[in-house]
Short mmCIF file of C-alpha atoms in Angstrom, two decimals:
data_model
loop_
_atom_site.label_atom_id
_atom_site.label_comp_id
_atom_site.label_asym_id
_atom_site.label_seq_id
_atom_site.Cartn_x
_atom_site.Cartn_y
_atom_site.Cartn_z
CA MET A 168 -0.20 0.09 0.02
CA ASP A 169 1.58 3.41 -0.93
CA LYS A 170 2.48 5.46 2.16
CA LYS A 171 0.67 8.51 2.48
CA ASP A 172 1.76 12.05 3.33
CA TYR A 173 -0.78 12.71 6.47
CA LYS A 174 0.05 16.48 6.89
CA GLN A 175 -1.38 16.62 3.13
CA VAL A 176 -4.45 14.41 3.66
CA GLN A 177 -5.31 16.43 6.67
CA ASN A 178 -5.32 19.81 4.67
CA THR A 179 -6.85 18.15 1.93
CA LEU A 180 -9.63 16.85 4.02
CA VAL A 181 -9.95 20.03 6.23
CA LYS A 182 -10.45 22.08 2.98
CA PHE A 183 -13.06 19.43 2.04
CA LEU A 184 -14.80 19.76 5.04
CA SER A 185 -14.65 23.65 5.27
CA LYS A 186 -16.00 23.86 1.65
CA TYR A 187 -18.47 21.75 1.89
CA LEU A 188 -19.86 23.24 4.69
CA GLU A 189 -19.64 26.95 3.31
CA LYS A 190 -21.69 25.64 0.16
CA SER A 191 -24.14 24.37 2.23
CA THR A 192 -24.66 27.38 4.08
CA CYS A 193 -25.40 25.29 7.50
CA LYS A 194 -23.67 26.50 10.69
CA GLY A 195 -21.24 23.63 11.42
CA PHE A 196 -21.02 19.77 11.90
CA VAL A 197 -22.83 16.87 13.62
CA VAL A 198 -21.03 13.58 14.62
CA GLY A 199 -21.63 10.49 16.28
CA ILE A 200 -18.94 9.63 18.76
CA SER A 201 -18.27 5.68 19.70
CA GLY A 202 -14.96 5.93 21.59
CA GLY A 203 -13.56 4.19 18.17
CA ILE A 204 -10.98 5.28 16.01
CA ASP A 205 -13.12 6.49 12.79
CA SER A 206 -15.19 8.72 15.01
CA ALA A 207 -12.25 10.20 16.72
CA VAL A 208 -10.44 10.91 13.81
CA VAL A 209 -13.41 12.80 11.93
CA ALA A 210 -13.96 14.82 15.20
CA LYS A 211 -10.70 15.83 15.07
CA LEU A 212 -10.73 16.86 11.66
CA CYS A 213 -14.31 18.39 11.74
CA LYS A 214 -12.65 20.52 14.90
CA ILE A 215 -9.85 21.54 13.00
CA SER A 216 -11.81 22.54 9.90
CA ASN A 217 -14.77 24.71 12.51
CA PRO A 218 -13.41 25.09 15.75
CA GLU A 219 -16.56 26.65 17.36
CA ASN A 220 -19.55 24.42 16.00
CA VAL A 221 -18.83 20.62 16.19
CA ASN A 222 -21.79 19.35 18.10
CA ALA A 223 -20.92 14.99 19.51
CA PHE A 224 -23.40 12.78 20.29
CA LEU A 225 -23.03 9.78 22.48
CA LEU A 226 -25.80 6.92 21.64
CA PRO A 227 -24.94 4.11 23.83
CA THR A 228 -27.56 1.06 24.53
CA TYR A 229 -27.58 -1.59 27.37
CA PHE A 230 -24.78 -3.52 25.60
CA SER A 231 -22.20 -0.80 24.98
CA ASN A 232 -19.12 -1.06 26.50
CA ASP A 233 -18.37 1.27 29.15
CA GLU A 234 -15.15 2.03 28.47
CA ASN A 235 -16.05 3.15 24.87
CA LEU A 236 -18.26 5.42 26.35
CA LYS A 237 -15.57 7.06 28.87
CA ASP A 238 -13.06 7.12 25.69
CA GLY A 239 -15.81 9.22 23.55
CA ILE A 240 -16.04 11.60 26.64
CA LYS A 241 -12.65 12.05 26.82
CA LEU A 242 -12.22 12.88 23.50
CA CYS A 243 -14.69 15.49 23.33
CA SER A 244 -13.26 16.91 26.33
CA ASP A 245 -9.58 16.82 25.04
CA LEU A 246 -10.86 18.54 21.66
CA ASN A 247 -13.17 20.80 23.59
CA ILE A 248 -16.49 19.74 21.59
CA LYS A 249 -19.73 20.17 22.58
CA TYR A 250 -21.22 16.92 23.53
CA LYS A 251 -24.72 14.88 24.55
CA ILE A 252 -25.23 11.49 25.68
CA ILE A 253 -28.69 9.90 24.95
CA ASN A 254 -29.30 6.26 25.87
CA ILE A 255 -31.10 4.58 23.18
CA GLN A 256 -32.37 1.92 24.99
CA ASN A 257 -35.88 2.83 25.57
CA ILE A 258 -36.46 3.30 21.67
CA LEU A 259 -34.68 -0.21 21.03
CA ASN A 260 -37.19 -1.69 24.00
CA ASN A 261 -40.37 -0.25 22.43
CA PHE A 262 -39.56 -1.13 18.95
CA GLU A 263 -39.21 -4.94 20.16
CA GLU A 264 -42.58 -4.58 21.98
CA THR A 265 -44.00 -2.99 19.10
CA LEU A 266 -42.81 -5.74 16.80
CA SER A 267 -43.72 -8.27 19.67
CA GLY A 268 -40.90 -10.66 19.51
CA LYS A 269 -37.28 -10.54 20.44
CA LEU A 270 -34.88 -9.55 17.75
CA ASP A 271 -31.50 -11.22 17.06
CA LYS A 272 -28.28 -9.50 17.60
CA TYR A 273 -28.06 -8.58 13.92
CA SER A 274 -31.66 -6.93 13.57
CA MET A 275 -30.79 -5.24 17.03
CA GLY A 276 -27.52 -3.94 15.51
CA ASN A 277 -29.12 -2.81 12.10
CA LEU A 278 -31.96 -1.16 14.26
CA SER A 279 -29.40 0.49 16.53
CA ALA A 280 -27.71 1.87 13.84
CA ARG A 281 -30.57 3.49 12.05
CA ILE A 282 -31.91 4.78 15.78
CA ARG A 283 -28.65 6.42 15.98
CA MET A 284 -28.81 7.96 12.49
CA SER A 285 -32.41 9.43 12.90
CA ILE A 286 -31.32 11.32 16.10
CA LEU A 287 -28.07 12.60 14.38
CA TYR A 288 -30.09 13.99 11.56
CA HIS A 289 -32.68 15.10 14.07
CA ARG A 290 -30.27 17.19 15.91
CA SER A 291 -28.48 18.24 12.49
CA ALA A 292 -31.94 19.88 11.70
CA LEU A 293 -31.89 21.61 15.05
CA LEU A 294 -28.50 22.83 14.73
CA ASN A 295 -28.49 23.67 11.17
CA SER A 296 -25.38 21.42 10.83
CA LEU A 297 -24.17 18.54 8.57
CA VAL A 298 -24.16 15.16 9.59
CA VAL A 299 -20.81 13.76 8.82
CA GLY A 300 -20.00 10.54 8.21
CA THR A 301 -17.42 8.01 9.88
CA SER A 302 -16.89 4.88 7.40
CA ASN A 303 -13.64 4.35 6.35
CA LYS A 304 -12.70 3.07 2.91
CA SER A 305 -12.31 -0.70 4.05
CA GLU A 306 -15.74 -0.71 5.39
CA LEU A 307 -17.37 0.82 2.20
CA MET A 308 -15.78 -1.56 -0.09
CA LEU A 309 -16.72 -4.54 1.87
CA GLY A 310 -20.38 -3.08 2.63
CA TYR A 311 -19.26 -3.80 6.34
CA GLY A 312 -22.02 -1.26 7.72
CA THR A 313 -25.99 -0.73 7.91
CA ILE A 314 -27.45 0.87 4.97
CA TYR A 315 -29.43 4.01 6.36
CA GLY A 316 -27.82 3.51 9.33
CA ASP A 317 -24.12 4.06 9.90
CA LEU A 318 -23.47 4.58 6.25
CA ALA A 319 -26.01 7.32 6.03
CA CYS A 320 -24.54 11.23 6.13
CA ALA A 321 -24.37 14.53 4.43
CA LEU A 322 -20.55 13.67 3.54
CA ASN A 323 -17.68 11.75 4.59
CA PRO A 324 -13.99 12.76 4.94
CA ILE A 325 -12.72 9.44 5.74
CA GLY A 326 -13.95 7.30 2.99
CA GLU A 327 -10.62 7.37 1.16
CA LEU A 328 -8.68 5.92 3.77
CA TYR A 329 -8.34 1.84 4.28
CA LYS A 330 -8.52 1.38 8.01
CA THR A 331 -4.94 0.47 8.37
CA GLU A 332 -4.39 4.19 6.89
CA ILE A 333 -6.91 5.54 9.76
CA PHE A 334 -4.29 3.89 12.12
CA GLU A 335 -1.39 5.90 10.90
CA PHE A 336 -3.55 8.99 10.44
CA ALA A 337 -4.71 9.09 14.12
CA ARG A 338 -1.10 8.67 15.42
CA PHE A 339 -0.20 11.54 13.01
CA LEU A 340 -3.36 13.65 14.51
CA GLU A 341 -2.30 12.63 18.04
CA ILE A 342 -5.58 10.55 19.12
CA ASP A 343 -5.65 9.11 22.26
CA GLU A 344 -3.49 5.76 22.29
CA LYS A 345 -6.11 4.17 24.23
CA ILE A 346 -8.50 4.97 20.95
CA ILE A 347 -5.83 3.92 18.86
CA ASN A 348 -4.94 0.26 20.51
CA LYS A 349 -8.55 -1.08 21.29
CA ALA A 350 -10.06 -3.60 18.86
CA PRO A 351 -12.28 -2.41 16.17
CA SER A 352 -15.87 -2.73 17.03
CA ALA A 353 -19.05 -1.63 16.18
CA ASP A 354 -20.53 -2.10 19.92
CA LEU A 355 -23.42 -3.53 18.45
CA TRP A 356 -23.49 -6.28 21.40
CA HIS A 357 -21.32 -7.82 23.95
CA GLY A 358 -18.01 -8.78 22.64
CA GLN A 359 -18.56 -7.67 19.32
CA SER A 360 -15.67 -7.45 17.56
CA ASP A 361 -14.99 -6.16 13.50
CA GLU A 362 -12.34 -8.37 12.78
CA SER A 363 -14.15 -11.20 14.23
CA ASP A 364 -17.34 -10.74 12.14
CA LEU A 365 -15.02 -9.99 8.99
CA GLY A 366 -13.06 -13.30 9.17
CA TYR A 367 -9.78 -11.71 9.02
CA SER A 368 -7.36 -8.72 10.33
CA TYR A 369 -7.93 -5.54 8.75
CA LYS A 370 -4.24 -5.55 7.51
CA ILE A 371 -4.73 -8.56 5.73
CA LEU A 372 -8.02 -7.48 4.47
CA ASP A 373 -6.54 -4.02 3.30
CA GLU A 374 -3.95 -5.72 1.34
CA VAL A 375 -6.46 -7.67 -0.78
CA LEU A 376 -8.65 -4.50 -0.93
CA PHE A 377 -6.00 -2.38 -2.25
CA PHE A 378 -4.86 -5.12 -4.84
CA ILE A 379 -8.43 -5.35 -6.03
CA GLU A 380 -8.56 -1.33 -6.48
CA LYS A 381 -5.36 -1.31 -8.16
CA ASN A 382 -5.54 -4.63 -10.37
CA GLY A 383 -8.98 -5.13 -10.62
CA ASP A 384 -11.22 -8.49 -9.14
CA ASN A 385 -9.92 -11.19 -11.35
CA TYR A 386 -10.00 -14.48 -9.38
CA ASP A 387 -6.77 -15.87 -10.76
CA LEU A 388 -4.52 -12.88 -10.38
CA LEU A 389 -5.84 -12.63 -6.82
CA TYR A 390 -4.95 -16.60 -6.23
CA GLU A 391 -1.41 -15.83 -7.69
CA LYS A 392 -0.97 -13.17 -5.05
CA PHE A 393 -2.39 -14.17 -2.11
CA LYS A 394 -2.57 -18.01 -2.50
CA ASN A 395 -5.65 -18.17 -0.18
CA LYS A 396 -9.01 -19.36 -1.71
CA GLU A 397 -11.17 -18.58 1.37
CA LEU A 398 -9.65 -15.30 1.94
CA ILE A 399 -10.67 -14.24 -1.91
CA ASP A 400 -13.69 -15.94 -1.81
CA ASN A 401 -14.78 -14.25 1.52
CA VAL A 402 -13.54 -10.76 -0.02
CA LEU A 403 -15.06 -10.76 -3.57
CA SER A 404 -18.44 -12.39 -2.03
CA ARG A 405 -19.11 -9.48 0.30
CA ILE A 406 -17.88 -6.88 -2.67
CA ASN A 407 -20.47 -7.93 -4.62
CA ARG A 408 -23.09 -8.46 -2.13
CA ASN A 409 -23.14 -5.43 -0.71
CA LYS A 410 -22.50 -3.33 -3.73
CA PHE A 411 -26.18 -2.07 -3.46
CA LYS A 412 -25.06 -0.41 -0.45
CA ARG A 413 -22.74 1.81 -2.23
CA GLN A 414 -25.14 2.70 -5.03
CA MET A 415 -28.22 5.02 -4.75
CA PRO A 416 -31.53 3.33 -5.30
CA LYS A 417 -32.10 2.25 -8.85
CA ILE A 418 -35.12 4.50 -10.33
CA ALA A 419 -37.06 3.10 -13.33
CA GLU A 420 -36.60 5.00 -16.50
CA ILE A 421 -39.67 5.74 -18.49
#
């Protein structure tokens, strides 16, 4: 993977945020803070771009890790960002009761993501601000996210950075090492881990994704490079199966 000049990356992304905000005529940014590395990087970029008007929201459930909440609060304090904690467990409980049945963990995870995004958009309207996305390139290529949930946003400054690059960029931005070093997790249920869900580390996945970006998804070329059928099948299946998440809904031609 090509080594990036992260000072240039920072300048480019801050300029992107500033120009988009100016054209939108909105006042500032709204960011969902999870206590993880992606939202920490986005929050820092937003703060640099628009120091006076960044609003962060921490939206835990019963399943959320208390350490992630503490890390998210500390991040906001370190960056001097206004924040609010809104526990969404009662909303989830009401959904379950209305639907007359206990939801499995995947349904609950997707629902949590969509509730969080609904709240972020509600707050963005009240604050005349833009919802800023926190999905990295690895997640977007693999479709590892909830459509109309965490994948929804007005703009996304980190969507062209692979997860392994996010780790490097976070160190450049001097994000707290505790956030950088924790295992990546969407924190959707107890013990949930991104890399366990995906089956491989981000380091391995990013090598395959970067190769596909540069050389296409030819199976023979991929096998010649990585010699791992299970890995290649996993990545290609996720890319193809979740392609719809990266596209606008199809509108019929008349």
